[in-house]
Structures are given as structure tokens and as C-alpha cells.
Coordinates of C-alpha atoms in Angstrom, one line a residue:
Chain A
X1 CA 65.2 109.8 -23.7
X2 CA 61.4 109.7 -24.0
X3 CA 60.4 111.1 -20.7
X4 CA 60.0 114.9 -20.6
X5 CA 59.6 117.2 -17.6
X6 CA 60.0 120.9 -16.6
X7 CA 59.2 123.2 -13.7
X8 CA 57.5 126.4 -14.6
X9 CA 58.2 129.0 -11.9
X10 CA 56.1 132.1 -11.2
X11 CA 57.4 135.1 -13.0
X12 CA 59.6 133.0 -15.3
X13 CA 57.8 132.1 -18.5
X14 CA 59.2 128.9 -20.1
X15 CA 59.5 129.1 -23.9
X16 CA 59.2 125.9 -25.8
X17 CA 60.6 125.6 -29.3
X18 CA 62.1 122.3 -30.5
X19 CA 64.6 123.8 -33.0
X20 CA 66.7 120.8 -33.8
X21 CA 64.3 118.0 -33.2
X22 CA 61.5 116.6 -35.4
X23 CA 58.7 115.1 -33.4
X24 CA 55.8 115.7 -31.1
X25 CA 55.9 116.7 -27.5
X26 CA 53.1 115.3 -25.4
X27 CA 52.5 117.3 -22.2
X28 CA 50.3 115.0 -20.1
X29 CA 50.4 116.2 -16.5
X30 CA 50.6 119.3 -14.3
X31 CA 51.5 119.2 -10.6
X32 CA 51.7 121.9 -8.1
X33 CA 55.1 122.7 -6.8
X34 CA 56.2 123.1 -3.1
X35 CA 55.2 126.2 -1.1
X36 CA 53.0 127.3 1.7
X37 CA 50.6 129.7 -0.2
X38 CA 47.1 128.4 -0.4
X39 CA 46.2 130.7 -3.4
X40 CA 45.5 128.9 -6.6
X41 CA 48.1 128.7 -9.4
X42 CA 47.0 128.8 -13.1
X43 CA 49.1 127.4 -15.9
X44 CA 48.7 129.3 -19.2
X45 CA 50.1 129.0 -22.7
X46 CA 51.0 132.0 -24.9
X47 CA 51.4 131.8 -28.6
X48 CA 52.1 135.4 -29.5
X49 CA 49.1 135.7 -31.7
X50 CA 46.3 136.4 -29.1
X51 CA 45.6 136.2 -25.4
X52 CA 47.1 133.4 -23.4
X53 CA 44.9 130.3 -22.9
X54 CA 44.5 128.7 -19.5
X55 CA 45.6 125.1 -19.5
X56 CA 44.7 124.2 -15.9
X57 CA 44.1 125.6 -12.4
X58 CA 45.6 123.9 -9.4
X59 CA 44.2 124.4 -5.9
X60 CA 46.4 123.7 -2.9
X61 CA 45.1 121.0 -0.6
X62 CA 42.2 120.3 -3.0
X63 CA 43.4 119.6 -6.5
X64 CA 47.2 119.6 -6.7
X65 CA 47.6 117.6 -9.9
X66 CA 45.7 117.6 -13.2
X67 CA 46.0 115.4 -16.3
X68 CA 46.6 117.2 -19.6
X69 CA 46.6 116.0 -23.2
X70 CA 48.5 118.5 -25.2
X71 CA 50.7 118.1 -28.3
X72 CA 53.3 120.4 -29.7
X73 CA 55.2 120.1 -33.0
X74 CA 58.5 121.5 -34.2
X75 CA 56.7 124.5 -35.7
X76 CA 54.9 125.4 -32.5
X77 CA 56.4 128.4 -30.7
X78 CA 54.8 128.7 -27.4
X79 CA 55.5 129.8 -23.8
X80 CA 54.2 128.4 -20.6
X81 CA 53.7 130.6 -17.6
X82 CA 52.1 130.6 -14.2
X83 CA 49.6 133.0 -12.7
X84 CA 49.8 132.6 -8.9
X85 CA 52.3 132.0 -6.2
X86 CA 53.6 128.5 -6.7
X87 CA 55.5 126.7 -9.5
X88 CA 53.8 124.1 -11.7
X89 CA 55.7 121.0 -12.8
X90 CA 54.9 119.6 -16.2
X91 CA 55.6 116.1 -17.4
X92 CA 55.0 114.0 -20.5
X93 CA 57.0 112.4 -23.3
X94 CA 58.6 113.2 -26.6
X95 CA 57.9 111.2 -29.7
X96 CA 60.6 111.5 -32.3
X97 CA 59.3 111.7 -35.9
X98 CA 61.5 109.1 -37.6
X99 CA 63.5 106.8 -35.5
X100 CA 65.6 106.9 -32.5
X101 CA 68.6 108.9 -33.6
X102 CA 67.4 112.3 -32.7
X103 CA 66.2 111.6 -29.2
X104 CA 69.5 112.0 -27.5
X105 CA 69.9 115.4 -28.9
X106 CA 66.8 116.5 -27.2
X107 CA 68.0 118.3 -24.1
X108 CA 64.8 119.1 -22.3
Chain B
X1 CA 52.6 89.9 -19.4
X2 CA 51.3 93.3 -20.4
X3 CA 50.2 94.6 -17.0
X4 CA 52.8 96.5 -15.0
X5 CA 52.8 97.7 -11.5
X6 CA 55.1 98.7 -8.6
X7 CA 55.0 100.2 -5.2
X8 CA 57.3 103.2 -4.6
X9 CA 58.1 103.5 -0.9
X10 CA 59.2 106.6 1.0
X11 CA 63.0 106.7 1.2
X12 CA 63.4 104.0 -1.4
X13 CA 63.9 105.4 -4.9
X14 CA 62.8 103.0 -7.5
X15 CA 65.1 103.0 -10.6
X16 CA 63.6 102.1 -13.9
X17 CA 65.8 100.8 -16.8
X18 CA 64.5 98.2 -19.2
X19 CA 67.9 96.7 -20.1
X20 CA 66.9 93.6 -21.9
X21 CA 63.6 94.6 -23.3
X22 CA 62.7 96.6 -26.4
X23 CA 59.5 98.5 -25.9
X24 CA 57.6 101.2 -24.3
X25 CA 56.4 101.3 -20.7
X26 CA 53.1 103.2 -20.2
X27 CA 52.7 104.4 -16.6
X28 CA 49.0 105.4 -16.3
X29 CA 48.0 105.5 -12.7
X30 CA 49.2 106.5 -9.2
X31 CA 47.4 105.4 -6.1
X32 CA 48.2 106.3 -2.5
X33 CA 49.3 103.3 -0.3
X34 CA 48.1 102.3 3.1
X35 CA 48.9 104.4 6.2
X36 CA 47.4 106.7 8.7
X37 CA 49.3 109.9 8.0
X38 CA 47.2 112.7 6.5
X39 CA 50.2 114.5 5.0
X40 CA 50.3 114.6 1.3
X41 CA 52.7 112.4 -0.7
X42 CA 54.3 113.6 -3.9
X43 CA 55.6 111.3 -6.7
X44 CA 58.7 112.6 -8.5
X45 CA 60.9 111.4 -11.4
X46 CA 64.6 112.0 -11.5
X47 CA 66.7 111.7 -14.7
X48 CA 70.1 112.6 -13.4
X49 CA 70.4 115.6 -15.6
X50 CA 68.6 118.2 -13.6
X51 CA 66.1 118.6 -10.7
X52 CA 63.5 116.0 -10.2
X53 CA 60.1 116.7 -11.7
X54 CA 56.9 116.2 -9.8
X55 CA 54.5 113.7 -11.5
X56 CA 51.5 114.0 -9.1
X57 CA 50.5 114.9 -5.6
X58 CA 48.2 112.7 -3.6
X59 CA 46.1 114.0 -0.7
X60 CA 44.8 111.5 1.9
X61 CA 41.0 111.4 2.1
X62 CA 40.7 113.9 -0.7
X63 CA 42.5 112.7 -3.8
X64 CA 44.0 109.3 -3.3
X65 CA 44.4 108.3 -7.0
X66 CA 45.6 110.2 -10.1
X67 CA 45.6 109.2 -13.7
X68 CA 49.0 109.6 -15.5
X69 CA 50.1 109.3 -19.1
X70 CA 53.8 108.8 -19.2
X71 CA 55.9 106.7 -21.6
X72 CA 59.4 105.4 -21.1
X73 CA 61.7 103.8 -23.7
X74 CA 64.6 101.4 -23.3
X75 CA 67.0 104.3 -23.4
X76 CA 65.3 106.1 -20.5
X77 CA 67.1 105.8 -17.2
X78 CA 64.9 107.3 -14.5
X79 CA 64.1 106.9 -10.9
X80 CA 60.8 107.3 -9.2
X81 CA 60.7 108.5 -5.6
X82 CA 58.2 109.7 -3.0
X83 CA 58.3 113.0 -1.0
X84 CA 56.0 112.3 2.0
X85 CA 55.0 109.7 4.5
X86 CA 53.1 107.1 2.4
X87 CA 54.0 104.9 -0.5
X88 CA 52.6 105.4 -4.0
X89 CA 51.5 102.5 -6.2
X90 CA 52.1 102.9 -9.9
X91 CA 50.4 100.9 -12.6
X92 CA 50.2 100.7 -16.3
X93 CA 51.3 98.4 -19.1
X94 CA 54.3 97.4 -21.2
X95 CA 54.1 97.5 -25.0
X96 CA 56.8 95.3 -26.6
X97 CA 58.5 96.7 -29.7
X98 CA 58.2 93.8 -32.1
X99 CA 56.0 90.9 -31.2
X100 CA 55.2 88.8 -28.2
X101 CA 58.4 86.9 -27.6
X102 CA 60.1 89.4 -25.3
X103 CA 57.2 90.0 -23.0
X104 CA 57.8 87.0 -20.8
X105 CA 61.3 88.1 -20.1
X106 CA 60.1 91.3 -18.7
X107 CA 60.2 90.7 -15.0
X108 CA 58.7 93.8 -13.6
Chain C
X1 CA 30.6 93.0 -28.3
X2 CA 33.2 95.6 -27.6
X3 CA 31.9 96.9 -24.3
X4 CA 33.2 95.2 -21.2
X5 CA 32.2 95.5 -17.6
X6 CA 32.3 93.6 -14.3
X7 CA 31.5 94.2 -10.6
X8 CA 34.3 93.2 -8.2
X9 CA 32.8 92.5 -4.8
X10 CA 34.6 92.6 -1.4
X11 CA 35.9 89.2 -0.5
X12 CA 35.5 87.8 -4.0
X13 CA 38.6 88.2 -6.1
X14 CA 37.8 88.4 -9.8
X15 CA 40.3 86.4 -12.0
X16 CA 40.9 87.6 -15.5
X17 CA 42.3 85.3 -18.1
X18 CA 41.2 85.5 -21.7
X19 CA 41.8 81.8 -22.6
X20 CA 40.0 81.6 -25.9
X21 CA 40.3 85.1 -27.2
X22 CA 43.2 86.9 -28.9
X23 CA 43.1 90.6 -28.1
X24 CA 43.6 93.3 -25.6
X25 CA 41.3 94.2 -22.8
X26 CA 41.2 98.0 -22.0
X27 CA 40.0 98.7 -18.4
X28 CA 39.2 102.4 -18.4
X29 CA 37.0 103.2 -15.4
X30 CA 36.3 102.2 -11.8
X31 CA 33.1 103.3 -10.0
X32 CA 32.1 102.7 -6.4
X33 CA 29.1 100.3 -6.0
X34 CA 26.1 100.9 -3.9
X35 CA 26.2 100.8 -0.1
X36 CA 26.1 102.9 3.0
X37 CA 29.6 102.5 4.4
X38 CA 31.7 105.7 4.2
X39 CA 35.0 103.8 4.4
X40 CA 37.1 103.9 1.3
X41 CA 37.4 101.0 -1.0
X42 CA 40.6 100.2 -2.8
X43 CA 40.9 98.2 -6.1
X44 CA 44.0 96.1 -6.4
X45 CA 45.5 93.7 -9.0
X46 CA 47.4 90.6 -8.1
X47 CA 49.7 88.8 -10.6
X48 CA 50.9 85.9 -8.4
X49 CA 54.5 87.0 -8.7
X50 CA 54.7 89.7 -6.0
X51 CA 52.5 91.9 -3.8
X52 CA 49.3 93.2 -5.2
X53 CA 49.4 96.7 -6.7
X54 CA 46.7 99.3 -5.9
X55 CA 44.9 100.5 -9.0
X56 CA 42.7 103.2 -7.4
X57 CA 41.1 104.3 -4.2
X58 CA 37.5 105.4 -4.1
X59 CA 36.1 107.7 -1.3
X60 CA 32.4 107.7 -0.7
X61 CA 30.8 111.1 -1.2
X62 CA 34.1 112.5 -2.4
X63 CA 35.6 110.6 -5.3
X64 CA 33.3 107.8 -6.4
X65 CA 34.7 107.2 -9.9
X66 CA 38.2 107.1 -11.3
X67 CA 39.5 106.9 -14.8
X68 CA 41.9 104.1 -15.5
X69 CA 44.1 103.2 -18.5
X70 CA 45.1 99.6 -18.2
X71 CA 45.6 96.9 -20.8
X72 CA 45.7 93.2 -20.5
X73 CA 46.7 90.6 -23.1
X74 CA 45.8 86.9 -23.5
X75 CA 48.9 86.0 -21.6
X76 CA 48.1 88.1 -18.6
X77 CA 46.8 86.1 -15.7
X78 CA 45.7 88.5 -13.1
X79 CA 43.1 88.9 -10.3
X80 CA 41.2 92.0 -9.3
X81 CA 40.1 92.4 -5.7
X82 CA 38.7 95.0 -3.3
X83 CA 40.1 96.2 0.0
X84 CA 37.1 97.8 1.8
X85 CA 33.4 97.5 2.3
X86 CA 31.9 98.3 -1.1
X87 CA 32.1 96.7 -4.5
X88 CA 33.8 98.4 -7.4
X89 CA 32.5 98.3 -10.9
X90 CA 35.0 98.2 -13.7
X91 CA 34.3 99.1 -17.3
X92 CA 36.2 99.3 -20.6
X93 CA 36.3 97.6 -23.9
X94 CA 37.8 94.6 -25.7
X95 CA 39.9 95.0 -28.8
X96 CA 40.1 91.7 -30.8
X97 CA 43.5 91.0 -32.3
X98 CA 42.5 90.2 -35.9
X99 CA 39.0 91.0 -37.1
X100 CA 35.5 90.6 -35.8
X101 CA 34.9 86.9 -35.7
X102 CA 36.2 86.3 -32.1
X103 CA 34.3 89.0 -30.4
X104 CA 31.0 87.2 -30.1
X105 CA 32.8 84.3 -28.3
X106 CA 33.9 86.7 -25.7
X107 CA 31.6 86.1 -22.8
X108 CA 32.6 88.7 -20.3
Chain D
X1 CA 50.9 125.2 -35.3
X2 CA 49.6 122.1 -33.5
X3 CA 48.5 123.7 -30.2
X4 CA 44.9 125.0 -30.2
X5 CA 43.2 127.1 -27.5
X6 CA 40.2 129.5 -27.2
X7 CA 38.3 131.3 -24.4
X8 CA 34.6 130.9 -24.5
X9 CA 32.9 133.8 -22.7
X10 CA 29.5 133.9 -21.1
X11 CA 26.9 135.2 -23.5
X12 CA 29.2 134.8 -26.5
X13 CA 28.8 131.4 -28.2
X14 CA 31.9 130.4 -30.1
X15 CA 31.2 128.7 -33.4
X16 CA 33.7 126.1 -34.7
X17 CA 33.9 125.3 -38.4
X18 CA 37.2 124.5 -40.0
X19 CA 36.3 125.7 -43.5
X20 CA 39.6 125.6 -45.2
X21 CA 41.5 122.9 -43.3
X22 CA 41.3 119.2 -43.5
X23 CA 41.9 117.5 -40.2
X24 CA 40.7 116.7 -36.8
X25 CA 40.5 119.1 -33.8
X26 CA 41.1 117.4 -30.5
X27 CA 39.7 119.4 -27.6
X28 CA 41.3 118.0 -24.5
X29 CA 40.9 120.4 -21.6
X30 CA 38.5 122.9 -20.1
X31 CA 39.7 125.4 -17.4
X32 CA 37.7 128.0 -15.6
X33 CA 38.5 131.6 -16.4
X34 CA 39.2 134.5 -13.9
X35 CA 36.4 136.0 -11.9
X36 CA 35.0 136.3 -8.4
X37 CA 31.7 134.5 -8.8
X38 CA 31.4 131.2 -7.0
X39 CA 28.5 129.9 -9.1
X40 CA 29.3 127.0 -11.4
X41 CA 29.9 127.4 -15.1
X42 CA 28.8 124.7 -17.6
X43 CA 30.3 124.2 -21.0
X44 CA 27.9 123.1 -23.7
X45 CA 28.0 122.2 -27.4
X46 CA 25.2 122.9 -29.8
X47 CA 24.9 121.2 -33.2
X48 CA 21.7 122.8 -34.4
X49 CA 19.9 119.5 -34.7
X50 CA 18.7 119.1 -31.1
X51 CA 19.2 120.4 -27.6
X52 CA 22.8 121.4 -26.6
X53 CA 24.8 118.7 -24.8
X54 CA 26.8 119.6 -21.6
X55 CA 30.5 118.9 -22.0
X56 CA 31.6 119.7 -18.4
X57 CA 30.7 121.6 -15.3
X58 CA 33.4 123.6 -13.4
X59 CA 33.0 124.5 -9.8
X60 CA 35.0 127.5 -8.4
X61 CA 37.5 126.6 -5.7
X62 CA 36.6 122.9 -6.1
X63 CA 37.0 121.7 -9.6
X64 CA 38.4 124.4 -11.8
X65 CA 39.8 122.2 -14.6
X66 CA 38.4 119.2 -16.4
X67 CA 40.0 116.8 -19.0
X68 CA 38.0 116.3 -22.2
X69 CA 38.5 114.0 -25.1
X70 CA 36.5 115.4 -28.0
X71 CA 37.2 115.3 -31.7
X72 CA 35.8 117.5 -34.5
X73 CA 36.1 117.0 -38.2
X74 CA 35.9 119.5 -41.1
X75 CA 32.2 118.6 -41.5
X76 CA 31.3 119.3 -37.9
X77 CA 29.5 122.6 -37.5
X78 CA 29.2 123.2 -33.8
X79 CA 29.1 126.0 -31.3
X80 CA 30.5 126.1 -27.8
X81 CA 28.8 128.2 -25.1
X82 CA 28.8 128.8 -21.4
X83 CA 26.0 128.6 -18.9
X84 CA 27.1 130.6 -15.9
X85 CA 29.1 133.6 -14.9
X86 CA 32.7 132.9 -15.8
X87 CA 34.5 132.1 -19.1
X88 CA 35.9 128.7 -19.9
X89 CA 39.2 128.2 -21.6
X90 CA 39.5 125.3 -24.0
X91 CA 42.7 123.8 -25.2
X92 CA 43.9 120.9 -27.3
X93 CA 45.6 120.3 -30.6
X94 CA 44.9 120.1 -34.3
X95 CA 45.9 117.1 -36.4
X96 CA 46.1 118.0 -40.1
X97 CA 44.8 115.3 -42.4
X98 CA 47.7 115.0 -44.8
X99 CA 51.0 116.6 -44.1
X100 CA 52.2 119.9 -42.7
X101 CA 51.3 122.4 -45.4
X102 CA 47.9 123.3 -44.2
X103 CA 48.7 123.9 -40.6
X104 CA 49.9 127.4 -41.0
X105 CA 46.6 128.4 -42.6
X106 CA 44.8 127.4 -39.5
X107 CA 44.1 130.6 -37.7
X108 CA 42.6 129.5 -34.5
Chain E
X1 CA 29.5 114.7 -38.1
X2 CA 32.1 113.4 -35.7
X3 CA 30.9 114.9 -32.5
X4 CA 28.4 112.8 -30.5
X5 CA 26.3 113.7 -27.5
X6 CA 23.1 112.7 -25.7
X7 CA 21.2 113.4 -22.5
X8 CA 20.2 110.4 -20.5
X9 CA 17.2 111.2 -18.3
X10 CA 16.2 109.5 -15.1
X11 CA 13.6 106.8 -15.8
X12 CA 14.3 106.9 -19.5
X13 CA 16.9 104.3 -20.5
X14 CA 18.7 105.3 -23.7
X15 CA 19.3 102.3 -26.0
X16 CA 22.4 102.5 -28.3
X17 CA 22.5 100.4 -31.5
X18 CA 24.2 101.8 -34.6
X19 CA 22.1 99.8 -37.1
X20 CA 23.2 101.4 -40.3
X21 CA 26.6 102.7 -39.5
X22 CA 29.9 100.8 -39.5
X23 CA 32.3 102.3 -37.0
X24 CA 33.2 102.9 -33.4
X25 CA 31.5 105.2 -30.9
X26 CA 33.8 106.7 -28.3
X27 CA 32.0 107.9 -25.2
X28 CA 34.4 110.2 -23.4
X29 CA 32.6 112.4 -20.9
X30 CA 29.7 112.4 -18.5
X31 CA 28.3 115.6 -17.1
X32 CA 25.5 116.1 -14.5
X33 CA 22.4 117.8 -15.9
X34 CA 20.6 120.7 -14.4
X35 CA 18.5 120.3 -11.2
X36 CA 18.4 121.2 -7.6
X37 CA 18.7 117.7 -6.0
X38 CA 21.9 117.1 -4.2
X39 CA 21.6 113.4 -4.3
X40 CA 24.1 111.6 -6.5
X41 CA 23.3 110.3 -9.9
X42 CA 24.9 107.1 -11.3
X43 CA 25.3 106.2 -14.9
X44 CA 25.0 102.6 -15.8
X45 CA 25.2 100.4 -18.9
X46 CA 23.0 97.3 -19.5
X47 CA 23.8 94.6 -22.0
X48 CA 21.0 92.2 -21.4
X49 CA 23.3 89.4 -20.5
X50 CA 23.9 90.2 -16.8
X51 CA 23.5 92.9 -14.2
X52 CA 24.1 96.5 -15.3
X53 CA 27.6 97.9 -14.8
X54 CA 28.1 101.3 -13.2
X55 CA 30.1 103.7 -15.5
X56 CA 30.4 106.7 -13.2
X57 CA 28.9 108.4 -10.2
X58 CA 28.3 112.2 -10.2
X59 CA 28.0 114.2 -7.0
X60 CA 26.3 117.6 -7.1
X61 CA 28.6 120.5 -6.1
X62 CA 31.5 118.1 -5.7
X63 CA 32.2 116.1 -8.9
X64 CA 29.8 117.1 -11.6
X65 CA 31.8 115.8 -14.6
X66 CA 33.8 112.6 -15.2
X67 CA 36.0 111.6 -18.1
X68 CA 35.2 108.2 -19.6
X69 CA 36.9 106.1 -22.2
X70 CA 34.4 103.6 -23.6
X71 CA 34.1 102.2 -27.1
X72 CA 31.1 100.6 -28.8
X73 CA 30.9 98.8 -32.1
X74 CA 28.0 98.2 -34.5
X75 CA 27.4 94.8 -32.9
X76 CA 27.1 96.3 -29.4
X77 CA 23.5 96.5 -28.2
X78 CA 23.5 98.4 -24.9
X79 CA 21.3 100.7 -22.9
X80 CA 22.4 103.7 -20.8
X81 CA 20.4 104.6 -17.8
X82 CA 20.5 106.8 -14.7
X83 CA 20.1 105.8 -11.0
X84 CA 19.2 109.1 -9.2
X85 CA 17.4 112.3 -9.6
X86 CA 19.2 114.2 -12.3
X87 CA 20.0 113.6 -16.0
X88 CA 23.5 112.8 -17.2
X89 CA 24.9 114.2 -20.5
X90 CA 27.2 112.0 -22.4
X91 CA 29.6 113.2 -25.1
X92 CA 32.2 111.8 -27.4
X93 CA 32.8 111.2 -31.0
X94 CA 32.0 108.7 -33.8
X95 CA 34.8 107.1 -35.9
X96 CA 33.4 105.7 -39.2
X97 CA 35.0 102.4 -40.2
X98 CA 35.9 103.2 -43.8
X99 CA 35.8 106.8 -45.0
X100 CA 33.5 109.8 -44.7
X101 CA 30.5 108.8 -46.6
X102 CA 28.5 107.2 -43.8
X103 CA 29.0 109.9 -41.3
X104 CA 26.2 112.2 -42.4
X105 CA 23.7 109.3 -42.1
X106 CA 24.5 109.1 -38.5
X107 CA 21.6 110.9 -36.8
X108 CA 22.6 110.8 -33.2

């Protein structure tokens, strides 16, 4: 499986740590989830070493999707979270470090 | 043939599985299809293992096209579908794994 | 010459076939041409095997440029055309397959 | 650690110089920080050799995030700064030149 | 120096020809310069062989920045210019063809 996708919900930080897989995760798109609130929702990334960094800001009925180009390795320990009322869907793909054999273990 | 493109219509999920071809499909653009509805249309990707993930959200007369950067391998078994009233055109290119000989077999 | 650019005019499909050149054409940007019409213009790509696929949709005074990421090989035989009142400029670059010597022959 | 992110605050130029690390920094996204001002904020890059160059311009409630594709090497000595009232978050990733051993030294 | 940036001013075409450097210039972003005019500004590229090609179109207070993905080689002889009232800043990076030694000569 090369495709990767998650839904990050408000109030539920989503940790990412690829314990058992060698490779690089490419996060390439953020899309606003369903909901009626017209307040903006911000995606941020925490690393535990300093303040979270904003990755994008989605505005209902104006900008509901945003391309990203982020890469994470097996030694990255990060957490995605949302500031705002609506969830944000992230998608991208996983590039295994050496060959195909590890991809199926990757339960995203 | 390196260019790749499909139209995903509302109510007709489009499965993708490259059975006979070794290589990587790059899906790089989504564009809103024709129609008069001003409701938004969302592109989503299902993998059969959990909830679908939103890939982009297109707003008539505001944001009718959206760059993507998704990759799919021969062991990806996914389905694209649309939430909303209008179709979404996807385009990109196919990168064969080892040489040219397989490309012509790839009937997208 | 690595830079590549064309103008696709309404009613004049622009065929692309790199007969004498080995390499990959990267089409990376679409920009709305001059004109006073405020109707949208859609760029589409035809391959002769099925319906054309929309590549982007440009909205005057709202979204007049759109990044693309498309690749075409020497065995691609496609045609770009515009639905709508205004021309669309395409730009990108050409990557020769093996060295520099063929680039100068490439009269775009 | 492959992920990289900083917050550039108005009035506080952020110098970048990767003294002890061999590799390439990819800066791939800019996102508007929190605040109530509706004035635009511009990100610029100074190199000390001529006038600063604008990298993007973020408009509150219209365009609050912008993809970038910039690369910096260990011999780049630049400074990011903001013109305008709100901070700009930058994110991306660091690609070490030869292997993993230097990544942990990279205190971004 | 890997970072590259220029300001293209209205009425002052900016020629690009990397005489003494082997490598590829990646132009990846266009950002509207300062000014009070609300007319749009278009970036175009001339090659001397046919009509200029539009690379992007920037709309004040709507779309003031635009990602690009253009590459230029040492045998490209092009000129950037602006149609409209405000300058356009271009940024990107330079990739030397064979090693580091030529980079410092590159006075952008």
C-alpha cells in the first residue's frame, strides 16, 4: 500500500511514529472535513521540542483544500492536531526505504 | 502512454487497480466537471480498511481546480468517489517500473 | 532550450507529439490569456481513446493561474484544447532523455 | 528528525545558517499565524547582497496558506522576515547529505 | 548559494542567461510587489523565437502569490517581463551541474 490518509479531528491529536517501518511518509494534501461551522480550521504539527508549527489554514467556502509537501522519517516523532471546529483530512503516500516487503506491514 | 486521466462521476465510484502493470500512478490534478449546481463537490479515496479520506474539495466559481500529489503502486487497491453534485476530472501520469514495454498495455 | 511554452487558443486544438525528440515534457503551469470575457475557460486534454479530460479551470478575476504537474513522453499523442472564450498559456520544461545534444532540435 | 518548522514573527528576522549540518533544507509551506489584523503579511528573504526578495504574500480570510518550493544549502546565509502585522509559520523538511548520523544534531 | 531571487519591474525586462555556470535554475514562486494599484500584473517569458508565454497572473488582494515549477539550463536565453502596474518577485534555487565549486560564482 503506497497511498496514505488520515482524518485529524478537533480535540484529538494524531501522533505519527512509524515504529516498524523504514521509509519516508510524504504528506501532500489537507482537506477540510464535513461540518457547518464557517470558522477556519488550522492544522498544526507538534514535535515536543518547541511550540507547534502551523502547516495550513483552511477557510470554509473559500479555501477548503491545500497542497502540502512534508516528509517524515522513521525517527520523526510528531503529532498533528487541529485548531478550530472541523476535522482536516490528510493524504499522501509512503515510500518504503528498501523494497516492497515492508509496505504491507504499514497499517496507517 | 504516460499521460493519465479519468472522470469520476457522482454515484459511480471509480476503482483503481493496476493488475497487469508494474509502476507508479501519479495523480496530480483534480478539476470540477461541467454542471450548473453551485454546491461543492468533494473527492474521496476509499481503501476498504477504514473510513474514506477526503482528497480535495472543489467550490464552483471559487476554486474549480486543485493540485494533488498522490502516488499509487500496483499493490494499491483503492476507489475514488465524489460527494456532491458534479463530476471531478483527475489527471496525472504513469511511470512504468522498468522500461517502456509495459506502457502501451496500460489502458487507462 | 529547456523552457517550454505555448498558447492554446479557443477553437484551435494544439496537438503535441514529440516525433524527433526522446525525452519527457513537463507541463507545470496554466495561465489565462488576455481578454475581456468573464466566463471561465477550461483546459482539456484529448487522447483519441475516450472523452477528453479536464486539466484545469480558470476563472477571470478570481483564479487566473493554476499549477499543473503533467508529464508526456515521446509515445504520447495528445491534443490540448480550450472550452471557453479566452486562450490559456501553458508553460513548463523539456527533459531530454540522454544528454544535451537533442535539446536544440526541439522547436517548441 | 526530518520535519522542519519555524515561526517568523513581525520585527524579528529569523536567520538561517546550517553551520554544523551538511544537507539541504526544503521550505515547502507558509501559513499565516494567529491575530486579528486583516492587513496582509509578506514573507521575504534577505541575502545581504541586494534587496530582499518577497517569497509569498498572505491575505487574512482569503489566502492564509501558500505552498513554497525553496531549497537552502549549508553555504546559504539568509534571513527570513515579515512585512506586516502577523507572524508567518514556515514548514518543510531537512535532507541530510550523507546518511542519518547528522540529523539528530540539527536543532531547528 | 543555492537560493535564487529577483524582482522583475514593469517596463524593465529581466534577461536570464547563466553564462559562466553549469546547472539548472528552478523558478518556483512568483509574488506581487508593493504598490497601490489594484490592476492585475502578468509575468511573461520571452524566448526570441515566438510570442511571449504568460507564466502567471497575480491579482491584488485576491491572489498575490503563485507557485511555479520552471527549469532553465545554461543554454536557455530568456527574458522575464511584467504586463501591468506592479513588480513581480521571483524566487527559487540553483542546482549546480557537478559539485559545489561553481555556486559561489553565481552572482544572481
